[in-house]
Coordinates of C-alpha atoms in Angstrom, one line a residue:
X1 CA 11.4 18.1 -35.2
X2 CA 10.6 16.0 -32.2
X3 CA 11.3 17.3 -28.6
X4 CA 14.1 15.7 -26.8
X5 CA 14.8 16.1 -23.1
X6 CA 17.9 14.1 -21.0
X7 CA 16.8 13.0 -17.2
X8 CA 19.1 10.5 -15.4
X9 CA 15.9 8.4 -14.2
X10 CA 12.9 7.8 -15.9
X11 CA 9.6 6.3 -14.5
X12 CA 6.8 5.2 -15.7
X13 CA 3.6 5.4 -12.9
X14 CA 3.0 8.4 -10.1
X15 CA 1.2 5.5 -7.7
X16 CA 3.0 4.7 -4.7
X17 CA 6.1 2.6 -6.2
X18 CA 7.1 5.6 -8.7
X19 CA 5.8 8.3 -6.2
X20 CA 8.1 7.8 -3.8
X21 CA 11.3 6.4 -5.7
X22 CA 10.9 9.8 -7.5
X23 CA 11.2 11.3 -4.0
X24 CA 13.5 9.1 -3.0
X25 CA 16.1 10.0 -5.9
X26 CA 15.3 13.7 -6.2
X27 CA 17.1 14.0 -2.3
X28 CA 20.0 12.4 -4.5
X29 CA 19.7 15.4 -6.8
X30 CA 18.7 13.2 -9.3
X31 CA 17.2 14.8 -12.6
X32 CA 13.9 12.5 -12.8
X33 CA 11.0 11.8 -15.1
X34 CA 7.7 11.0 -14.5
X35 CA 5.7 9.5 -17.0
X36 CA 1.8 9.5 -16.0
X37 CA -1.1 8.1 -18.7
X38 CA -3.9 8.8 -16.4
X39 CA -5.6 12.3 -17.0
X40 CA -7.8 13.2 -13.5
X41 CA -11.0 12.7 -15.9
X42 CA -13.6 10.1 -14.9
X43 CA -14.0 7.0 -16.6
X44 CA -15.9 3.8 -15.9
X45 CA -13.5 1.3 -16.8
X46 CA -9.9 1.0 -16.9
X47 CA -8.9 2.1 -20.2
X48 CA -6.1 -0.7 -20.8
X49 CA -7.9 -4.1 -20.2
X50 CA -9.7 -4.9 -23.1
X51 CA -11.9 -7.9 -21.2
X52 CA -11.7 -9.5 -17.7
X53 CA -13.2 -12.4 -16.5
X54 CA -16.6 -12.2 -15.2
X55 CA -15.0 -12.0 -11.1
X56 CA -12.4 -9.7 -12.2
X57 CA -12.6 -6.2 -11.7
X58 CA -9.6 -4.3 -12.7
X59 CA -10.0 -1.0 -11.3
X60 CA -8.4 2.0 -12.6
X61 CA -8.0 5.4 -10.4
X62 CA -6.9 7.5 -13.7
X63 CA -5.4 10.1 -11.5
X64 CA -2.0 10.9 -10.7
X65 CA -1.3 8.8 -7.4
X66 CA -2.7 5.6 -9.8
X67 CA -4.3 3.2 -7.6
X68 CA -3.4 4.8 -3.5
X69 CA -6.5 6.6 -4.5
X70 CA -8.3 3.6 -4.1
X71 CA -5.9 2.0 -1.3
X72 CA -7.6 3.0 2.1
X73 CA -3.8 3.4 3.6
X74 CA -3.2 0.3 4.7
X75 CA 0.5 -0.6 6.1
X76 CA 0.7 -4.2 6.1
X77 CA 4.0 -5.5 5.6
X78 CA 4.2 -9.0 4.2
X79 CA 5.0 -11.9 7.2
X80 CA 7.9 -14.1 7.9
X81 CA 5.5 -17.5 7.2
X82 CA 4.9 -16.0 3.6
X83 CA 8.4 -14.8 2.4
X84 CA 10.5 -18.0 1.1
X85 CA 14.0 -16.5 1.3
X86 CA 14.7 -19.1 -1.8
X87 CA 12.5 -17.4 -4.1
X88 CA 12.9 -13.8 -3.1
X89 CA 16.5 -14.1 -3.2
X90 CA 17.2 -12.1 0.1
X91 CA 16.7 -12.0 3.5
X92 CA 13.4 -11.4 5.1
X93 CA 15.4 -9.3 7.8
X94 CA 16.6 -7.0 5.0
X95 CA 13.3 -6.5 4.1
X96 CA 12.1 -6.0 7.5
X97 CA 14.9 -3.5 8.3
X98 CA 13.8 -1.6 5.0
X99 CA 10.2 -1.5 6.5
X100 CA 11.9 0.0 9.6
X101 CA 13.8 2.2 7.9
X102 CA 10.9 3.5 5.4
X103 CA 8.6 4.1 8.5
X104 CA 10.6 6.6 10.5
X105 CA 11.7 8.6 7.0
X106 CA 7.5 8.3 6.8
X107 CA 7.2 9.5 10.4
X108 CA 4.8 5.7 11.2
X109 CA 4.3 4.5 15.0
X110 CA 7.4 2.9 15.6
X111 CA 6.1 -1.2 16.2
X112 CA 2.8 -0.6 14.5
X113 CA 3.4 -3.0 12.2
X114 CA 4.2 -6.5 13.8
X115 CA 2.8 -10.5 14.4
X116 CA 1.6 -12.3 17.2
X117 CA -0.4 -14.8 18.6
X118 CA -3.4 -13.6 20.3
X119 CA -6.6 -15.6 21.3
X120 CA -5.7 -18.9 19.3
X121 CA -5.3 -16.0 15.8
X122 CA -2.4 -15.4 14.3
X123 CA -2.3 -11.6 13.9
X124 CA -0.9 -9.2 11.6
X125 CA -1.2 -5.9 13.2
X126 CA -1.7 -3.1 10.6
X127 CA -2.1 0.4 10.7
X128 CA -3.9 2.9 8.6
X129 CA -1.7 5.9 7.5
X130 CA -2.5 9.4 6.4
X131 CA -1.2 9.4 2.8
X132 CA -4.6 9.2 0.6
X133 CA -2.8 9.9 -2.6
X134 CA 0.8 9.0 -2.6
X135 CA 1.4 11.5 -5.4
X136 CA 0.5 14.4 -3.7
X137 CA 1.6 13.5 -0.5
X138 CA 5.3 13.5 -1.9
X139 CA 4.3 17.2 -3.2
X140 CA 5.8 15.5 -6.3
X141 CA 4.7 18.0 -8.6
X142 CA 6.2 20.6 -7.3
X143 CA 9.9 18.9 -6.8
X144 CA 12.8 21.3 -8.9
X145 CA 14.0 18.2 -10.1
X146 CA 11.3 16.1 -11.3
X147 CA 9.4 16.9 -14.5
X148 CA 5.5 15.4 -14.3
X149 CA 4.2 14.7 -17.9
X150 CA 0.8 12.8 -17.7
X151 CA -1.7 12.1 -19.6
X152 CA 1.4 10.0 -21.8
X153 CA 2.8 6.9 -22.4
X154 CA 5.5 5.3 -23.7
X155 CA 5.1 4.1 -27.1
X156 CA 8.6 2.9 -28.7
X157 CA 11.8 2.2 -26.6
X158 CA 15.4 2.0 -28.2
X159 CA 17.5 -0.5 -26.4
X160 CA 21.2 -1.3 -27.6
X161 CA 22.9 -5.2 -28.4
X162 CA 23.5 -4.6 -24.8
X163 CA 19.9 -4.3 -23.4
X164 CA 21.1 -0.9 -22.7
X165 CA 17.7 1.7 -22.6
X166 CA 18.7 4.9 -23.6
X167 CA 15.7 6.2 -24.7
X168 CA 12.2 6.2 -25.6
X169 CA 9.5 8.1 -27.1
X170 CA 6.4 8.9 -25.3
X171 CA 3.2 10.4 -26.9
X172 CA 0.4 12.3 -25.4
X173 CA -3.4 12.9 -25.4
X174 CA -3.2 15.2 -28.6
X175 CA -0.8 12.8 -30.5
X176 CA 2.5 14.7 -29.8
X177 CA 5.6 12.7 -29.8
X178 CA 8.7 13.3 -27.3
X179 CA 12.1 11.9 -27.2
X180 CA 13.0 11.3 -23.8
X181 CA 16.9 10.2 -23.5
X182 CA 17.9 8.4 -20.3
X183 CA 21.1 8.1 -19.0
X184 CA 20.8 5.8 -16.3
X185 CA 18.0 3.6 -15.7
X186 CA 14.5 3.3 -16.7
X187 CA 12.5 2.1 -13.9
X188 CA 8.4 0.6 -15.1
X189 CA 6.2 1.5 -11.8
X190 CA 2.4 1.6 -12.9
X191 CA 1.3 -1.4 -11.1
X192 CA 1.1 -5.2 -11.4
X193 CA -1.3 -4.6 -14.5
X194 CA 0.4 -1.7 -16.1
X195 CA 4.0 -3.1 -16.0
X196 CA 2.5 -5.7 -18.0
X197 CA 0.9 -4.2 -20.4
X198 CA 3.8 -2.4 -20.8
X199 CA 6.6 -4.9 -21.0
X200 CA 3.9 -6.8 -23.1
X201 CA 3.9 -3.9 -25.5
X202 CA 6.9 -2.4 -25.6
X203 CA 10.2 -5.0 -25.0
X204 CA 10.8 -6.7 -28.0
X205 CA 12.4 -9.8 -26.5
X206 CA 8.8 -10.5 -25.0
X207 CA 7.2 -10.5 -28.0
X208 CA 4.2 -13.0 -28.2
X209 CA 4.3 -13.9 -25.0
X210 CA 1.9 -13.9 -22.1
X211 CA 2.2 -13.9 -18.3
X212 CA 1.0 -15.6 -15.6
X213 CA -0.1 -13.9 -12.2
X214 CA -2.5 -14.3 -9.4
X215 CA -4.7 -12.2 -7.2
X216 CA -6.4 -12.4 -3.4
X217 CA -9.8 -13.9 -4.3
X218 CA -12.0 -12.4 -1.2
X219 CA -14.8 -14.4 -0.4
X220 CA -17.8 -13.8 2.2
X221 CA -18.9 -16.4 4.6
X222 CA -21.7 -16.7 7.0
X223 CA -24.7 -14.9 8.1
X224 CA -24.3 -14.0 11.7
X225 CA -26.1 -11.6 14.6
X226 CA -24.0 -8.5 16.4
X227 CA -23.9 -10.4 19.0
X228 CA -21.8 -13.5 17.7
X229 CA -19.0 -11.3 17.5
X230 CA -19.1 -9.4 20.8
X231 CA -15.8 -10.9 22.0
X232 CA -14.2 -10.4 18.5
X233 CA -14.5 -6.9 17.5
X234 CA -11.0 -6.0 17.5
X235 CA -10.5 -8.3 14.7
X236 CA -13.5 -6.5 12.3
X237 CA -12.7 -4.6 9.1
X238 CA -11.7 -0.8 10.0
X239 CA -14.8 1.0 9.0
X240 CA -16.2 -1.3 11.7
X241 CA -13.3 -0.9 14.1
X242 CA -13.1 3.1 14.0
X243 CA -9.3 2.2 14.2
X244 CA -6.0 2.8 12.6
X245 CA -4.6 -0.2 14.3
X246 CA -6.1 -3.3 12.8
X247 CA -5.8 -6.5 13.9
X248 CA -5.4 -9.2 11.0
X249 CA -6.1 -12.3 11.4
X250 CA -4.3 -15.1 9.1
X251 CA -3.7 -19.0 8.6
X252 CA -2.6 -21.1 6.5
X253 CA -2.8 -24.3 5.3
X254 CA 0.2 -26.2 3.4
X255 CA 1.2 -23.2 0.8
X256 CA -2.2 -21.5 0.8
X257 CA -2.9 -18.6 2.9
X258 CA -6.0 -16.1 3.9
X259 CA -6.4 -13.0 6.2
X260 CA -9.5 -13.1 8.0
X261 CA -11.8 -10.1 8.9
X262 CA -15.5 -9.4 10.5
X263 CA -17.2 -7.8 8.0
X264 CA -21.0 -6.8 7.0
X265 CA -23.3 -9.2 5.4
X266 CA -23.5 -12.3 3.9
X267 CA -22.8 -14.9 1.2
X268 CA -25.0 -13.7 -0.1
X269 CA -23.6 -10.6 -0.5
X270 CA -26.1 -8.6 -3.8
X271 CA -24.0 -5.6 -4.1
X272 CA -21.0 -6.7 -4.9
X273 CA -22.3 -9.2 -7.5
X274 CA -24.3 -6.0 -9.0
X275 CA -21.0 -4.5 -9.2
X276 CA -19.5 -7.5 -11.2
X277 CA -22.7 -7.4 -13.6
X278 CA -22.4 -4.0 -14.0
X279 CA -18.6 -3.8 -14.6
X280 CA -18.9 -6.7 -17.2
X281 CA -21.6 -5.2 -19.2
X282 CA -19.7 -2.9 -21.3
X283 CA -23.2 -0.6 -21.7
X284 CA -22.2 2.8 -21.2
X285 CA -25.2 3.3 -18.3
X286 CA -24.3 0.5 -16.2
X287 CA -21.1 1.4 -16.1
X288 CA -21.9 4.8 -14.6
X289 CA -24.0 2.9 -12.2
X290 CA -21.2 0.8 -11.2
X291 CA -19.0 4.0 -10.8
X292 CA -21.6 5.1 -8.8
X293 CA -21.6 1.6 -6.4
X294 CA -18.1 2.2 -6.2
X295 CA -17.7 5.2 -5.3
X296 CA -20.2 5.1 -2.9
X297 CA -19.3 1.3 -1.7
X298 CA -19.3 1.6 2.1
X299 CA -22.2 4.3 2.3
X300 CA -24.5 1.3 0.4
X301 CA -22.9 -1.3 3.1
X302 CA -24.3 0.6 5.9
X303 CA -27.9 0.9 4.3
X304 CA -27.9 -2.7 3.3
X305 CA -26.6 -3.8 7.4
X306 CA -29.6 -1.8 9.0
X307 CA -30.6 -5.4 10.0
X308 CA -26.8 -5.7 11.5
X309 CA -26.0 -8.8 9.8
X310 CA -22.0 -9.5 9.7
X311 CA -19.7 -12.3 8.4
X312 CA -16.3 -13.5 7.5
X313 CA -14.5 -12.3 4.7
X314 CA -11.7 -14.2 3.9
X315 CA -9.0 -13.1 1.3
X316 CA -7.3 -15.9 0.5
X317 CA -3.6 -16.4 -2.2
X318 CA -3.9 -18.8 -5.0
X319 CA -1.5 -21.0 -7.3
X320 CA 0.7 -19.5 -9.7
X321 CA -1.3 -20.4 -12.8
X322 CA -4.6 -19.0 -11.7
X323 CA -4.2 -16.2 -14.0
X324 CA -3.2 -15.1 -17.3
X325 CA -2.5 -11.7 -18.9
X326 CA -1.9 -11.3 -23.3
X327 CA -2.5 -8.5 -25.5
X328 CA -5.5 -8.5 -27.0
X329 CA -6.9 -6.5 -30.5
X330 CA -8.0 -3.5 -29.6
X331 CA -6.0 -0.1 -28.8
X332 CA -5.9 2.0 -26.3
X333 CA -6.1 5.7 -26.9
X334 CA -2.3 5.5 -27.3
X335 CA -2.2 2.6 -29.9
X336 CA -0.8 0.4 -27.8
X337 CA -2.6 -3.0 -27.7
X338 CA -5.1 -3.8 -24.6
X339 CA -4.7 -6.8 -22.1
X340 CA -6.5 -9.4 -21.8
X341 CA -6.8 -11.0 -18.6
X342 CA -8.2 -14.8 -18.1
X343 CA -8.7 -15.2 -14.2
X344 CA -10.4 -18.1 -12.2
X345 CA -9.7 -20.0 -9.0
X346 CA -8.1 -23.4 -9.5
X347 CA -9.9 -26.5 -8.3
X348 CA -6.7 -27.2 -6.0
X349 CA -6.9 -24.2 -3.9
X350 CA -10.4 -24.2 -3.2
X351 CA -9.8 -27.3 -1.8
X352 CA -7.1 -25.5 0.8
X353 CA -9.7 -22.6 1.3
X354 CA -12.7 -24.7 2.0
X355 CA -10.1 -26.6 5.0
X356 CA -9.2 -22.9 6.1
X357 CA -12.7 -21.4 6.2
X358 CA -13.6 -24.7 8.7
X359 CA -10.9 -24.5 10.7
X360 CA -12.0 -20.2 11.2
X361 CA -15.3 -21.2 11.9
X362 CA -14.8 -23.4 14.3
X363 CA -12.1 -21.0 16.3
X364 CA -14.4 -18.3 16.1
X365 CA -17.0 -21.4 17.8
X366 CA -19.6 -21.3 14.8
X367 CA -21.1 -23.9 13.2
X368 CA -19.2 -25.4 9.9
X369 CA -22.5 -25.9 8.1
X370 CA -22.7 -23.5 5.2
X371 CA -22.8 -23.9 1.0
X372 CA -19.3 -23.9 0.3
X373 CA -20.2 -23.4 -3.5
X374 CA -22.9 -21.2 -3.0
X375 CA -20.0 -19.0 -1.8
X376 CA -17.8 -19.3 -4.1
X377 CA -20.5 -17.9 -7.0
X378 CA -20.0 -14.1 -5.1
X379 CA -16.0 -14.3 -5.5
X380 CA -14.8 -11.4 -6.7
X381 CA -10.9 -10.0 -7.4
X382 CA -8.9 -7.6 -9.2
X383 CA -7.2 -5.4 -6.3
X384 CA -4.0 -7.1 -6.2
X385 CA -2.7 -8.7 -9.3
X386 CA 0.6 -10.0 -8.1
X387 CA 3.5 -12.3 -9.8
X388 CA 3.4 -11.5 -13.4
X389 CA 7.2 -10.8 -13.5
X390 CA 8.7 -12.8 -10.7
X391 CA 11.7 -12.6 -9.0
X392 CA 13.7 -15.5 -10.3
X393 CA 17.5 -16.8 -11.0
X394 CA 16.0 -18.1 -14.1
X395 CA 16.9 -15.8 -17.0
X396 CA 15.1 -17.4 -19.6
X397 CA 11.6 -15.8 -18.6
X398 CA 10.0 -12.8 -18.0
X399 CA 11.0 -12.1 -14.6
X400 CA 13.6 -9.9 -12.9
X401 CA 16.4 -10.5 -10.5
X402 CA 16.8 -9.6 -6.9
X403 CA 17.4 -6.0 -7.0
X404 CA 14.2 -5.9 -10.0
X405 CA 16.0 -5.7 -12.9
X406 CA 14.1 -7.1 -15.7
X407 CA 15.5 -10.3 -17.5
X408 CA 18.0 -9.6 -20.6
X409 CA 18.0 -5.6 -19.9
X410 CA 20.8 -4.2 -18.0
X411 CA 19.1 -0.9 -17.0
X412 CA 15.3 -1.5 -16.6
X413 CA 13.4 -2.1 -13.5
X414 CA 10.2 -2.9 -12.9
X415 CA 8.5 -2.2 -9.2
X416 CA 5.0 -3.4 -8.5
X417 CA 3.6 -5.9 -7.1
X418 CA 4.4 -8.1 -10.2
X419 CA 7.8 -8.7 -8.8
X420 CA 6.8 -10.5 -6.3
X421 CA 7.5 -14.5 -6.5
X422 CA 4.1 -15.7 -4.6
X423 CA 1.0 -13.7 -3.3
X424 CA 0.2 -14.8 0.2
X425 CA -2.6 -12.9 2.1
X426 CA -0.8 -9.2 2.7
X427 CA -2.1 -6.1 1.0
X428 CA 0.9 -6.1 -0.8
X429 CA 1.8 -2.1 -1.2
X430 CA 3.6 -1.2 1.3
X431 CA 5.8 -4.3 1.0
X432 CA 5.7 -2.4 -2.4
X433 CA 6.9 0.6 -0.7
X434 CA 9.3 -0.9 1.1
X435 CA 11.1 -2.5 -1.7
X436 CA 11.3 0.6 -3.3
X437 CA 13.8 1.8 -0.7
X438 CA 15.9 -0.8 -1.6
X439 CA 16.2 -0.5 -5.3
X440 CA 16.8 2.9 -4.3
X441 CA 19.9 2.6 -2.2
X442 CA 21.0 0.0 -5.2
X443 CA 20.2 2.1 -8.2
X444 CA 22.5 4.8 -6.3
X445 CA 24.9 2.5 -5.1
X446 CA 25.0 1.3 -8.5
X447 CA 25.6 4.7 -10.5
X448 CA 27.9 6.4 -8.3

């Protein structure tokens, strides 16, 4: 016989959207689930993508905490000029108080986070945090009310005629089936790829379907001394900087944005496309060689910038269509079906990041006259896929409404940046984070 267990919340993902909602809820007294597939081994590639495109590098922690392992701590919260109130469906001042709110529970420097205008630049200010794992900085684990099961999945869910969730059945490593009843809400938090490979998998009403979703393409330009950027160092990268308080700087140009950094290098920029050739090979070798560039990324930056040779790096959004996510053939170690994931820039937007590049360049006072295309070969992406289940009125698609409840399902939620209904230029997790607290104070609000 099958092991059941009851929980009034169940979600899927320990990374920093189901980290700290399960926090969140437990002060509620809450009985919460916590379903985690990675298992704290090492692997090379993430073990749910079946293939990627060639500048696509889908990067996969596998340890409780999911992807804050490899987040650097960045609080950035999303600006004014890229929230359209029509498409989020609330205020940008709720969201901001939410930020407000989430950084004094979180014990962050009251105004670290803000925008202003500061030497012709518009900034973002950001600030870099002490949480390196989200998991463990929520001592989630060891919560009385929260069970942790990892290295598990879901594999079947049983929904009723009124998109009611009110179980499902999760399997483990060594093929072990549990029933896990819920009897409130079931809430999908494993990141902007994981909830769709989830919902792709598992919610019957998106069957066949694929999504669309876009990422921040991050392109280097230039080739420039120390000294070019003597007056400018504020506005450099933080393992340049030495600071927790970075300065962002961002434009944009119609609907296109891109944060701009100083950063090591060039164009021409051979480790990071090693790292794509590497990641794309599939050969069991070079994949331990690309775990080996990763992990030791910055270390290999300051061996290859003896010379001192820095840049721009521009990370820039993109056009709903750029990407596309479907299940593929293959299984993953759970049997459910891989992703696929079709990425490219669209000829449109370069067009808008070409204009945006010039218009840097000449505020920083360089000269305009670089190989725009010779850039654009060392593109890479694959840290923030974004958009894949929108916020939208529309309830014909896969999408959610303004408190994240997913489309034709009247108890499941999806956080991650997936909600999101456009990309701009922000790191987008603690704008993550912050709408966490919100679906928190609804998903109470809403069961009591």
């Amino acid at each position: 016989m099958k092991k059941q267990s009851f929980y009034d919340y169940v979600i899927v993902g320990t990374g920093p959207a189901g980290s700290l909602l399960a926090w969140l809820l437990s002060k509620k007294k809450y009985k919460i689930c916590i379903i985690e597939r990675s298992n704290n081994k090492i692997i090379y590639e993430n073990p749910f993508v079946e293939t990627s495109s060639f500048d696509y590098l889908p990067y996969y922690s596998n340890k409780a905490g999911g992807n804050s392992e490899l987040w650097h701590n960045k609080i950035f919260l999303i600006s004014k000029n890229e929230f359209k109130q029509k498409d989020w469906n609330f205020s940008y001042n709720e969201l901001q108080e939410n930020s407000l709110q989430l950084q004094e529970k979180l014990g962050i420097t009251k105004n670290s986070i803000k925008f202003f205008k500061e030497n012709k630049f518009n900034i973002s200010q950001s600030i870099r945090f002490k949480f390196n794992n989200t998991f463990n900085y929520f001592n989630i684990r060891n919560k009385k009310n929260i069970t942790v099961i990892e290295d598990s999945s879901p594999i079947k869910i049983y929904e009723d005629n009124r998109g009611f969730v009110n179980k499902i059945n999760i399997i483990n490593d060594f093929k072990k089936v549990e029933i896990i009843n819920i009897k409130k809400s079931l809430i999908l938090a494993c990141g902007g790829l994981g909830n769709a490979h989830i919902i792709l998998n598992l919610f019957k009403k998106f069957k066949d379907k694929h999504l669309n979703f876009v990422d921040h393409p991050h392109l280097k330009i230039g080739s420039f001394s120390q000294n070019t950027f003597k007056n400018f160092k504020e506005y450099s990268k933080y393992f340049l900087s030495k600071k927790n308080l970075e300065k962002n700087i961002f434009d944009q140009i119609k609907n296109t944005f891109a944060v701009i950094q100083i950063s090591v290098y060039s164009y021409d920029d051979l480790l990071r496309n090693l790292i794509k050739k590497t990641y794309q090979s599939k050969n069991r070798y070079k994949l331990f060689f690309n775990f080996i560039l990763i992990k030791f990324y910055y270390y290999f930056y300051k061996l290859v910038n003896l010379r001192k040779i820095y840049c721009l790096e521009f990370s820039f959004s993109q056009n709903k269509y750029s990407g596309k996510i479907c299940l593929g053939n293959k299984l993953d170690k759970f049997k459910l079906k891989k992703i696929k994931i079709n990425w490219k820039i669209l000829n449109k937007d370069k067009k808008y990041y070409k204009s945006i590049i010039n218009k840097s360049l000449k505020n920083f006072g360089l000269s305009t006259n670089y190989n725009f295309s010779k850039s654009l070969k060392n593109v890479y992406s694959g840290i923030h896929p974004s958009c894949a289940t929108p916020i939208t009125r529309k309830r014909n698609i896969i999408g959610v409404n303004k408190d994240l409840r997913l489309n034709q399902y009247s108890n499941v939620y999806t956080l991650g940046s997936n909600v999101f209904p456009n990309n701009g230029f922000t790191n987008p997790t603690w704008t993550v984070m912050t709408l966490c607290l919100r679906l928190s104070k609804h998903l109470v609000k809403l069961r009591n």
